[in-house]
Amino acid sequence: MKYIAMIYGNQEKWDSFPAEAWPEAIAKQEAFNRKYRESGELLGAYGLADAVNAKLVRRKNGAPAVTDGPYLETKEYIASFYLLDCESQERAQQIAADMPFASEDPVELWPVLHESAADM
């Protein structure tokens, strides 16, 4: 079963993190990524740009209509997400709890309900 694990953040949170602590935090995250890629349970890890870079794309009269985003007005936004492939929900929860930032903030875990066929 596949799961999406999401970490939330905001610019205020990132600004409060001491600059000298970032290299260690990134190294811990990369070690986590390596560990679960090697186990085959981490299919992908993606860090997103700051919310000021988000765009909303609609179609109007058959053409793209692009405006500034994000869609939801919220203090926090998705900072990164991970695609997991696990034997069970319990295993996905164990992996999410092992994320370096899970001791600071919760990791949101969603089962993937549907996956488009790869051979289409």
Coordinates of C-alpha atoms in Angstrom, one line a residue:
M1 CA 0.0 0.0 0.0
K2 CA 1.2 3.5 -0.8
Y3 CA 1.2 6.4 1.6
I4 CA 1.9 10.1 1.3
A5 CA 3.7 11.6 4.3
M6 CA 3.7 15.4 4.6
I7 CA 5.6 17.9 6.7
Y8 CA 4.2 21.4 7.1
G9 CA 6.0 24.6 7.7
N10 CA 6.0 28.3 7.1
Q11 CA 8.6 31.1 6.6
E12 CA 8.4 32.1 10.2
K13 CA 9.3 28.6 11.3
W14 CA 12.3 28.4 8.9
D15 CA 13.5 31.8 9.9
S16 CA 13.5 30.8 13.6
F17 CA 15.7 27.8 12.9
P18 CA 19.4 28.8 13.5
A19 CA 21.4 28.9 10.3
E20 CA 24.2 26.8 11.9
A21 CA 21.7 24.0 12.6
W22 CA 20.6 23.5 9.0
P23 CA 23.6 21.4 7.8
E24 CA 23.0 18.8 10.6
A25 CA 19.2 18.9 10.0
I26 CA 19.7 18.3 6.3
A27 CA 22.2 15.5 6.9
K28 CA 19.7 13.8 9.2
Q29 CA 17.0 14.0 6.6
E30 CA 19.3 12.7 3.9
A31 CA 20.2 9.7 6.1
F32 CA 16.5 9.0 6.6
N33 CA 15.9 9.2 2.9
R34 CA 18.9 6.9 2.1
K35 CA 17.8 4.3 4.8
Y36 CA 14.3 4.0 3.4
R37 CA 15.3 4.2 -0.3
E38 CA 17.6 1.3 0.4
S39 CA 14.7 -0.7 2.1
G40 CA 12.6 0.0 -1.0
E41 CA 9.9 1.8 1.1
L42 CA 10.7 5.4 0.1
L43 CA 9.7 5.9 -3.5
G44 CA 10.3 9.6 -3.5
A45 CA 11.1 12.6 -1.3
Y46 CA 10.2 16.1 -2.5
G47 CA 10.9 19.5 -0.8
L48 CA 8.6 22.3 -2.0
A49 CA 9.5 25.9 -2.6
D50 CA 8.2 28.6 -0.3
A51 CA 4.4 29.4 -0.6
V52 CA 5.1 32.7 -2.3
N53 CA 6.3 30.7 -5.3
A54 CA 3.0 28.7 -5.6
K55 CA 0.7 29.4 -8.6
L56 CA -2.9 28.6 -9.2
V57 CA -3.6 27.3 -12.7
R58 CA -7.1 27.2 -14.2
R59 CA -8.4 26.9 -17.7
K60 CA -10.5 29.8 -19.0
N61 CA -11.8 29.7 -22.6
G62 CA -9.5 26.8 -23.3
A63 CA -6.3 28.6 -22.2
P64 CA -4.3 28.4 -19.0
A65 CA -5.1 31.2 -16.5
V66 CA -2.3 31.5 -13.9
T67 CA -2.6 33.5 -10.7
D68 CA -0.6 33.7 -7.5
G69 CA -1.2 30.9 -5.0
P70 CA -1.4 29.0 -2.8
Y71 CA -5.1 28.0 -3.0
L72 CA -5.7 27.8 0.8
E73 CA -5.2 30.8 3.0
T74 CA -3.3 29.3 5.8
K75 CA -0.4 30.0 8.1
E76 CA 1.3 26.7 7.3
Y77 CA 1.7 25.0 4.0
I78 CA 3.2 21.7 2.8
A79 CA 6.9 22.0 2.9
S80 CA 7.8 18.5 1.7
F81 CA 6.2 15.2 1.0
Y82 CA 7.3 11.6 0.7
L83 CA 5.8 8.7 -1.3
L84 CA 6.0 5.5 0.7
D85 CA 5.3 1.9 -0.3
C86 CA 4.7 -0.2 2.9
E87 CA 3.4 -3.6 3.8
S88 CA 1.0 -2.1 6.4
Q89 CA -0.3 1.1 7.8
E90 CA 1.6 0.3 11.0
R91 CA 4.9 0.2 9.0
A92 CA 4.0 3.5 7.3
Q93 CA 3.4 5.0 10.8
Q94 CA 6.8 3.7 12.0
I95 CA 8.6 5.3 9.1
A96 CA 6.7 8.6 9.5
A97 CA 7.7 8.6 13.2
D98 CA 11.3 8.0 12.3
M99 CA 11.4 11.3 10.2
P100 CA 13.9 13.7 11.8
F101 CA 11.4 16.5 12.2
A102 CA 8.7 14.2 13.8
S103 CA 10.0 15.0 17.2
E104 CA 9.3 18.7 16.5
D105 CA 6.0 18.6 14.5
P106 CA 3.6 15.9 13.4
V107 CA 3.9 14.2 10.1
E108 CA 0.6 13.9 8.3
L109 CA 0.1 10.4 6.8
W110 CA -2.4 9.7 4.1
P111 CA -3.1 6.4 2.4
V112 CA -3.1 6.6 -1.4
L113 CA -6.5 5.5 -2.5
H114 CA -6.0 5.3 -6.2
E115 CA -3.0 5.1 -8.6
S116 CA -3.3 5.6 -12.3
A117 CA -2.0 2.6 -14.3
A118 CA 1.6 3.0 -15.4
D119 CA 1.1 1.3 -18.7
M120 CA -1.5 3.9 -20.1

